Short mmCIF file of C-alpha atoms and ligand atoms in Angstrom, two decimals:
data_model
loop_
_atom_site.label_atom_id
_atom_site.label_comp_id
_atom_site.label_asym_id
_atom_site.label_seq_id
_atom_site.Cartn_x
_atom_site.Cartn_y
_atom_site.Cartn_z
CA MET A 99 223.65 50.65 -75.34
CA SER A 100 222.66 51.17 -71.73
CA VAL A 101 219.35 51.89 -70.11
CA ILE A 102 220.51 55.49 -69.67
CA ASP A 103 220.56 55.83 -73.46
CA THR A 104 216.95 54.74 -73.50
CA ALA A 105 215.95 57.67 -71.29
CA LEU A 106 214.31 60.58 -73.11
CA ASN A 107 216.66 63.24 -74.49
CA GLN A 108 214.60 66.03 -72.96
CA ILE A 109 215.24 64.47 -69.54
CA LYS A 110 218.92 63.78 -70.10
CA SER A 111 219.53 67.41 -71.09
CA LEU A 112 217.47 68.80 -68.21
CA HIS A 113 219.37 70.98 -65.73
CA PRO A 114 218.29 69.75 -62.33
CA TYR A 115 217.05 72.19 -59.71
CA THR A 116 219.94 72.85 -57.32
CA PRO A 117 218.77 72.88 -53.73
CA GLY A 118 220.70 74.62 -50.97
CA LYS A 119 222.48 72.62 -48.28
CA PRO A 120 220.48 71.68 -45.21
CA VAL A 121 220.93 74.38 -42.58
CA GLU A 122 222.20 71.82 -40.04
CA GLU A 123 224.94 70.68 -42.39
CA LEU A 124 225.99 74.23 -43.13
CA GLU A 125 226.17 75.10 -39.43
CA ARG A 126 228.27 72.01 -38.81
CA GLU A 127 230.70 72.99 -41.59
CA LEU A 128 231.00 76.57 -40.40
CA GLY A 129 231.07 75.66 -36.72
CA ILE A 130 228.14 77.98 -35.92
CA THR A 131 224.77 77.39 -34.30
CA ASP A 132 222.51 80.39 -34.72
CA SER A 133 222.26 80.84 -38.48
CA ILE A 134 219.31 82.54 -40.12
CA LYS A 135 217.86 81.53 -43.45
CA LEU A 136 216.75 84.36 -45.71
CA ALA A 137 217.06 82.21 -48.81
CA SER A 138 213.78 80.53 -49.70
CA ASN A 139 211.03 83.13 -49.23
CA GLU A 140 209.62 81.22 -46.29
CA ASN A 141 207.46 82.94 -43.69
CA PRO A 142 209.81 84.04 -40.87
CA LEU A 143 206.89 83.88 -38.42
CA GLY A 144 206.43 80.18 -39.10
CA CYS A 145 202.79 79.21 -39.51
CA SER A 146 199.54 79.75 -37.64
CA PRO A 147 199.57 78.20 -34.14
CA ARG A 148 196.32 76.48 -35.11
CA VAL A 149 198.28 74.32 -37.53
CA GLN A 150 200.19 72.67 -34.72
CA GLU A 151 196.93 71.83 -32.99
CA VAL A 152 195.29 70.19 -36.00
CA ILE A 153 198.44 68.29 -36.92
CA GLU A 154 198.82 66.89 -33.42
CA HIS A 155 195.19 65.90 -33.55
CA GLN A 156 195.67 64.19 -36.92
CA LEU A 157 198.86 62.27 -36.11
CA SER A 158 196.78 59.28 -35.08
CA GLU A 159 195.35 59.18 -38.60
CA VAL A 160 198.49 59.11 -40.70
CA SER A 161 197.92 55.44 -41.47
CA LEU A 162 194.93 56.51 -43.55
CA TYR A 163 195.03 57.81 -47.12
CA PRO A 164 194.15 61.47 -47.46
CA ASP A 165 190.87 62.59 -48.99
CA ALA A 166 191.71 62.40 -52.70
CA ASN A 167 189.16 65.10 -53.46
CA ALA A 168 190.20 67.48 -50.64
CA TYR A 169 186.50 67.93 -49.89
CA TYR A 170 186.66 70.16 -46.81
CA LEU A 171 189.59 72.28 -47.96
CA LYS A 172 187.98 72.86 -51.34
CA GLN A 173 184.77 73.96 -49.62
CA ALA A 174 186.68 76.49 -47.56
CA LEU A 175 188.80 77.73 -50.47
CA ALA A 176 185.83 78.02 -52.81
CA LYS A 177 183.99 80.13 -50.26
CA ASN A 178 187.03 82.37 -49.69
CA LEU A 179 187.72 82.81 -53.39
CA GLY A 180 184.12 83.09 -54.55
CA VAL A 181 184.47 80.17 -56.98
CA GLU A 182 182.96 76.68 -57.26
CA THR A 183 184.74 73.69 -55.75
CA HIS A 184 185.04 72.02 -59.17
CA GLN A 185 187.18 74.95 -60.32
CA LEU A 186 189.95 73.88 -57.91
CA THR A 187 192.82 71.45 -58.50
CA MET A 188 195.06 70.58 -55.58
CA GLY A 189 198.79 70.05 -55.93
CA ASN A 190 201.69 68.78 -53.85
CA GLY A 191 202.85 72.39 -53.75
CA SER A 192 201.92 74.71 -56.61
CA ASN A 193 205.01 73.36 -58.39
CA ASP A 194 203.05 70.15 -58.76
CA VAL A 195 200.15 72.10 -60.28
CA LEU A 196 202.52 73.75 -62.77
CA ASP A 197 203.73 70.28 -63.70
CA LEU A 198 200.14 69.07 -64.15
CA ILE A 199 199.48 72.02 -66.45
CA ALA A 200 202.57 71.24 -68.49
CA ARG A 201 201.65 67.57 -68.79
CA THR A 202 198.11 68.46 -69.82
CA PHE A 203 199.05 70.94 -72.55
CA LEU A 204 202.69 70.45 -73.55
CA THR A 205 204.51 67.82 -75.57
CA SER A 206 207.02 67.61 -78.39
CA GLY A 207 206.05 70.14 -81.09
CA LYS A 208 204.26 72.44 -78.62
CA GLU A 209 205.71 75.59 -77.11
CA ALA A 210 205.49 77.48 -73.85
CA VAL A 211 206.08 81.23 -73.63
CA PHE A 212 207.55 82.88 -70.56
CA SER A 213 209.92 85.69 -69.65
CA GLU A 214 213.64 85.74 -69.14
CA PHE A 215 214.26 85.56 -65.36
CA ALA A 216 210.85 83.95 -64.83
CA PHE A 217 210.40 81.32 -62.11
CA ILE A 218 212.73 78.40 -62.81
CA ILE A 219 210.03 75.75 -62.71
CA TYR A 220 208.53 76.95 -66.04
CA PRO A 221 211.55 75.96 -68.15
CA LEU A 222 211.87 72.78 -66.12
CA VAL A 223 208.33 71.46 -66.65
CA THR A 224 208.31 72.64 -70.27
CA GLN A 225 211.45 70.71 -71.14
CA ALA A 226 210.43 67.65 -69.15
CA CYS A 227 207.40 67.38 -71.45
CA GLY A 228 209.56 67.62 -74.55
CA ALA A 229 208.09 71.02 -75.45
CA LYS A 230 210.04 74.09 -76.56
CA ALA A 231 210.48 77.18 -74.42
CA ARG A 232 210.03 80.58 -76.08
CA ILE A 233 211.69 83.06 -73.79
CA SER A 234 210.94 86.73 -74.17
CA LYS A 235 213.59 89.25 -73.13
CA ALA A 236 212.98 90.87 -69.79
CA LEU A 237 212.39 94.60 -69.43
CA PRO A 238 215.62 96.61 -69.35
CA ARG A 239 217.30 97.62 -66.14
CA GLN A 240 216.26 101.29 -66.57
CA SER A 241 212.61 100.28 -66.72
CA ALA A 242 210.29 100.87 -63.74
CA GLN A 243 209.95 97.07 -63.57
CA ALA A 244 213.64 96.34 -64.14
CA TYR A 245 214.20 92.73 -65.25
CA GLY A 246 210.43 92.18 -65.18
CA HIS A 247 208.09 90.62 -67.72
CA ASN A 248 207.74 92.47 -71.03
CA LEU A 249 204.15 91.59 -71.93
CA GLU A 250 204.36 92.97 -75.47
CA GLY A 251 207.51 90.97 -76.05
CA MET A 252 205.77 87.89 -74.70
CA LEU A 253 202.87 88.36 -77.14
CA GLU A 254 205.39 88.43 -80.00
CA GLN A 255 206.67 84.99 -78.95
CA ILE A 256 203.24 83.42 -79.44
CA ASN A 257 202.84 81.39 -82.63
CA GLU A 258 200.77 78.48 -83.97
CA ASN A 259 202.63 76.01 -81.71
CA THR A 260 202.10 77.91 -78.46
CA ALA A 261 200.04 75.96 -75.94
CA VAL A 262 200.86 77.64 -72.62
CA VAL A 263 201.94 81.08 -71.41
CA PHE A 264 203.36 81.38 -67.90
CA ILE A 265 203.34 84.66 -65.98
CA ALA A 266 204.41 84.93 -62.35
CA ASN A 267 202.79 87.93 -60.70
CA PRO A 268 204.83 88.91 -58.79
CA ASN A 269 207.71 87.00 -60.28
CA ASN A 270 210.40 85.14 -58.39
CA PRO A 271 213.37 85.83 -58.33
CA THR A 272 212.85 89.40 -59.56
CA GLY A 273 209.88 90.42 -57.40
CA THR A 274 208.52 92.45 -60.32
CA TRP A 275 204.81 92.55 -61.04
CA VAL A 276 202.38 93.47 -63.80
CA GLU A 277 199.53 95.89 -63.30
CA LYS A 278 195.87 95.15 -63.72
CA ALA A 279 195.16 96.99 -66.99
CA ASP A 280 198.31 95.64 -68.65
CA LEU A 281 197.62 92.07 -67.62
CA LEU A 282 194.00 92.27 -68.72
CA ASN A 283 195.04 93.63 -72.13
CA PHE A 284 197.56 90.84 -72.39
CA ILE A 285 195.09 88.06 -71.62
CA GLU A 286 192.62 89.56 -74.08
CA ALA A 287 195.29 89.52 -76.78
CA VAL A 288 196.23 85.86 -76.27
CA PRO A 289 194.25 83.53 -78.57
CA GLU A 290 191.64 81.71 -76.49
CA HIS A 291 192.94 78.23 -77.33
CA ILE A 292 196.19 78.95 -75.41
CA ALA A 293 196.34 78.33 -71.67
CA VAL A 294 197.35 81.45 -69.75
CA VAL A 295 198.84 80.60 -66.35
CA ILE A 296 199.05 83.38 -63.77
CA ASP A 297 201.21 82.20 -60.88
CA GLU A 298 200.16 84.15 -57.79
CA ALA A 299 202.33 82.45 -55.17
CA TYR A 300 202.85 85.78 -53.35
CA PHE A 301 199.33 87.12 -53.87
CA GLU A 302 198.50 87.61 -50.18
CA TYR A 303 201.67 89.64 -49.56
CA VAL A 304 201.21 92.12 -52.38
CA ASN A 305 200.74 95.69 -51.33
CA VAL A 306 201.17 97.76 -54.51
CA PRO A 307 198.57 99.84 -56.37
CA ASP A 308 196.77 98.33 -59.39
CA TYR A 309 197.79 94.77 -58.57
CA PRO A 310 195.17 92.43 -60.08
CA ASP A 311 193.39 89.47 -58.52
CA SER A 312 193.31 87.31 -61.64
CA THR A 313 190.63 85.03 -60.20
CA THR A 314 188.10 87.79 -60.89
CA TRP A 315 188.65 87.21 -64.63
CA LEU A 316 187.95 83.47 -64.61
CA ASN A 317 184.38 83.93 -65.82
CA GLN A 318 185.62 86.03 -68.70
CA PHE A 319 188.43 83.76 -69.92
CA ASN A 320 188.05 79.99 -70.26
CA ASN A 321 191.77 79.65 -70.94
CA LEU A 322 192.88 81.26 -67.66
CA ILE A 323 194.55 79.25 -64.88
CA VAL A 324 195.53 80.95 -61.62
CA THR A 325 197.87 79.16 -59.22
CA ARG A 326 198.33 79.88 -55.51
CA THR A 327 200.10 78.20 -52.62
CA PHE A 328 200.17 77.57 -48.90
CA SER A 329 203.98 77.66 -48.97
CA LYS A 330 204.47 81.40 -48.70
CA ILE A 331 202.29 83.57 -46.46
CA TYR A 332 200.65 80.58 -44.76
CA GLY A 333 204.07 79.21 -43.85
CA LEU A 334 203.39 75.61 -44.89
CA ALA A 335 206.23 75.15 -47.42
CA GLY A 336 207.32 71.90 -45.77
CA LEU A 337 203.87 70.36 -46.01
CA ARG A 338 203.59 70.97 -49.79
CA LEU A 339 200.21 72.28 -50.82
CA GLY A 340 199.22 74.51 -53.71
CA TYR A 341 196.26 74.74 -56.04
CA ALA A 342 194.97 75.93 -59.38
CA ILE A 343 191.78 77.88 -59.95
CA SER A 344 190.39 77.58 -63.47
CA SER A 345 187.29 76.73 -65.46
CA PRO A 346 185.67 73.45 -64.35
CA GLU A 347 186.65 71.97 -67.73
CA ILE A 348 190.36 72.70 -67.30
CA SER A 349 190.22 71.51 -63.70
CA ASP A 350 188.65 68.27 -64.91
CA LEU A 351 191.62 67.72 -67.25
CA LEU A 352 194.25 68.61 -64.63
CA ASN A 353 192.59 66.25 -62.18
CA ARG A 354 192.88 63.37 -64.65
CA VAL A 355 196.66 63.80 -64.68
CA ARG A 356 196.87 64.39 -60.94
CA GLN A 357 197.82 61.48 -58.71
CA PRO A 358 194.82 60.89 -56.44
CA PHE A 359 196.72 61.33 -53.17
CA ASN A 360 199.13 64.11 -54.17
CA ALA A 361 197.90 66.39 -51.39
CA ASN A 362 198.75 64.73 -48.09
CA LEU A 363 196.60 64.25 -45.02
CA LEU A 364 198.40 66.70 -42.72
CA ALA A 365 198.71 69.36 -45.41
CA LEU A 366 194.98 69.31 -46.14
CA SER A 367 193.92 69.93 -42.56
CA ALA A 368 196.76 72.34 -41.85
CA ALA A 369 195.78 74.39 -44.88
CA LYS A 370 192.16 74.52 -43.80
CA ALA A 371 193.17 75.65 -40.31
CA SER A 372 195.46 78.32 -41.82
CA LEU A 373 192.59 79.78 -43.80
CA GLU A 374 190.71 80.33 -40.55
CA ASP A 375 193.50 82.38 -38.97
CA SER A 376 193.28 85.76 -40.67
CA ALA A 377 195.12 87.41 -37.76
CA PHE A 378 198.25 85.40 -38.60
CA VAL A 379 198.02 86.46 -42.23
CA GLU A 380 197.58 90.10 -41.21
CA GLN A 381 200.60 89.93 -38.95
CA SER A 382 202.67 88.30 -41.69
CA ILE A 383 201.72 91.06 -44.13
CA GLN A 384 202.64 93.69 -41.59
CA VAL A 385 206.07 92.22 -40.80
CA ASN A 386 206.78 91.82 -44.50
CA THR A 387 205.63 95.27 -45.57
CA GLN A 388 207.75 96.93 -42.90
CA GLY A 389 210.73 94.64 -43.50
CA LEU A 390 210.65 95.15 -47.27
CA SER A 391 210.38 98.89 -46.91
CA ASP A 392 213.30 98.97 -44.43
CA LEU A 393 215.47 96.79 -46.67
CA LYS A 394 214.81 99.05 -49.66
CA GLN A 395 215.75 102.04 -47.53
CA TYR A 396 218.92 100.30 -46.37
CA CYS A 397 219.90 99.60 -49.99
CA SER A 398 219.20 103.18 -51.06
CA ASP A 399 221.29 104.50 -48.18
CA LYS A 400 224.16 102.25 -49.23
CA GLY A 401 223.77 103.08 -52.92
CA LEU A 402 222.80 99.51 -53.78
CA PHE A 403 220.55 98.87 -56.77
CA TYR A 404 217.60 96.54 -56.19
CA ILE A 405 214.88 95.16 -58.42
CA PRO A 406 211.43 96.48 -57.43
CA SER A 407 209.60 93.79 -55.48
CA ALA A 408 206.00 93.13 -54.47
CA GLY A 409 206.87 89.83 -52.81
CA ASN A 410 208.46 88.81 -49.51
CA PHE A 411 212.00 89.20 -50.84
CA LEU A 412 214.26 91.74 -52.50
CA THR A 413 216.84 91.02 -55.19
CA VAL A 414 219.82 93.28 -54.66
CA GLU A 415 222.77 93.96 -56.93
CA PHE A 416 226.24 93.63 -55.40
CA GLY A 417 228.18 93.51 -58.68
CA SER A 418 231.63 91.95 -58.66
CA ARG A 419 231.48 91.62 -54.86
CA THR A 420 228.51 89.25 -55.02
CA SER A 421 230.07 85.83 -54.46
CA ASP A 422 232.54 87.15 -51.90
CA LEU A 423 229.74 88.87 -50.02
CA TYR A 424 227.58 85.76 -50.19
CA GLN A 425 230.37 83.71 -48.61
CA LYS A 426 231.08 86.30 -45.93
CA LEU A 427 227.42 86.48 -44.99
CA LEU A 428 227.39 82.71 -44.83
CA ASN A 429 230.38 82.75 -42.47
CA LYS A 430 228.35 85.02 -40.24
CA GLY A 431 225.46 82.57 -40.35
CA ILE A 432 223.27 84.51 -42.76
CA ILE A 433 222.01 82.47 -45.69
CA VAL A 434 220.73 84.34 -48.74
CA ARG A 435 220.16 83.10 -52.29
CA PRO A 436 222.69 83.49 -55.11
CA LEU A 437 221.01 83.66 -58.52
CA GLY A 438 223.60 82.15 -60.83
CA ASN A 439 221.09 79.59 -62.05
CA TYR A 440 219.04 82.53 -63.34
CA GLN A 441 222.13 84.14 -64.92
CA LEU A 442 221.78 86.96 -62.41
CA HIS A 443 225.32 86.51 -61.12
CA ASP A 444 225.62 90.03 -59.71
CA PHE A 445 222.53 89.71 -57.53
CA LEU A 446 221.52 88.10 -54.26
CA ARG A 447 217.91 87.43 -53.37
CA ILE A 448 217.16 88.26 -49.76
CA SER A 449 213.96 87.01 -48.14
CA ILE A 450 212.36 89.34 -45.61
CA GLY A 451 212.90 88.00 -42.09
CA THR A 452 211.76 89.09 -38.65
CA PRO A 453 212.92 92.54 -37.44
CA ASP A 454 215.67 90.84 -35.38
CA GLN A 455 216.89 88.82 -38.33
CA MET A 456 216.90 91.90 -40.55
CA GLN A 457 218.88 93.87 -38.00
CA ARG A 458 221.47 91.11 -37.97
CA LEU A 459 221.59 91.23 -41.76
CA TYR A 460 222.12 95.02 -41.74
CA ASP A 461 224.84 94.82 -39.09
CA SER A 462 226.68 92.10 -41.00
CA LEU A 463 226.24 93.76 -44.40
CA SER A 464 227.47 97.10 -43.09
CA GLU A 465 230.49 95.42 -41.56
CA ILE A 466 231.35 93.54 -44.77
CA LEU A 467 230.68 96.45 -47.13
C1 PLP B 95 207.58 79.82 -54.14
C2 PLP B 95 206.90 79.89 -55.45
C3 PLP B 95 205.90 78.98 -55.77
C4 PLP B 95 205.41 78.01 -54.75
O1 PLP B 95 205.87 76.76 -54.88
P1 PLP B 95 205.23 75.61 -53.98
O2 PLP B 95 205.43 74.41 -54.81
O3 PLP B 95 203.79 75.93 -53.80
O4 PLP B 95 205.97 75.60 -52.69
C5 PLP B 95 205.28 79.08 -56.99
N1 PLP B 95 205.61 80.05 -57.87
C6 PLP B 95 206.55 80.95 -57.58
C7 PLP B 95 206.85 82.04 -58.55
C8 PLP B 95 207.24 80.88 -56.37
O5 PLP B 95 208.19 81.76 -56.09
#
């Protein structure tokens, strides 16, 4: 028997997250230099210029541990969100927060409920804890929210072992969302001993009617946990910072599991500076709203089906041409995201880039198609 046999079965059978190649490596292989990455839902405008300033200022302090309690950032966030600082739990990205939630509530014998095509981290953290995933079938293709969460179906998956329900609103990789009244009815129907996680990674981008801000329900539901991130609109994906907003009691539990220094020094001050630059956020929303609308128009003109999206990406169906098209785009230096790991083999997820990047995408797509 080897030490590998000693490892937990739930870890040995875990499908690892498959990251894309580094852009530099890809360019070297293809012999190109000016590739564009529309693959990871990053902010094509980068981040607020204020971030560079604070990071330069803080470089002399990287020998120091970060503030384990994120005092100043929590103050700023609490004020922005209208919550108390002890309702916040910081994570090394919101993925870290999702992991903390899983480790707080899930173990062998417990179950987590989420939708087919939901964000890939939910099955990952569920299995890593030895818990069982209950996956509810997504809405059908003909539905207004094609491939989106079926909340009634999710309710049916809840049983006496359920400990956590994950909902991404909007969801990645589909981009689909759930409306306010439907989500409120859903949360009301979930027994109050079950943690309901609403992952709002794209919250700031959303520009659709009846989209809920779940943080407004925190006083009503003690079992509600809302997660947000600095990776998307704030453009700090590389610094890794996300957070949960919950009751103080849940936050207290999550913080016991949390490693004290999971949120790093540069990320904490960069995040605080980002919150102060509302002009950058406005501009990012504007570029995304226009870019998303143009991409939808492009698809309609070309007769391409896409999944409705409220995020900063669009998931487009290319059918049997998908992998060929993906490769041809790659050869032209345009990196998008195949969705085979979500069993969406006929789709590519395209992040919204700058107007110039999108024009290059359209030119290349039109040429290939
Ligand atoms: C991108 C994304 C996140 C954010 O992950 P970070 O760890 O904060 O970078 C969370 N949830 C969903 C659904 C996402 O698409």
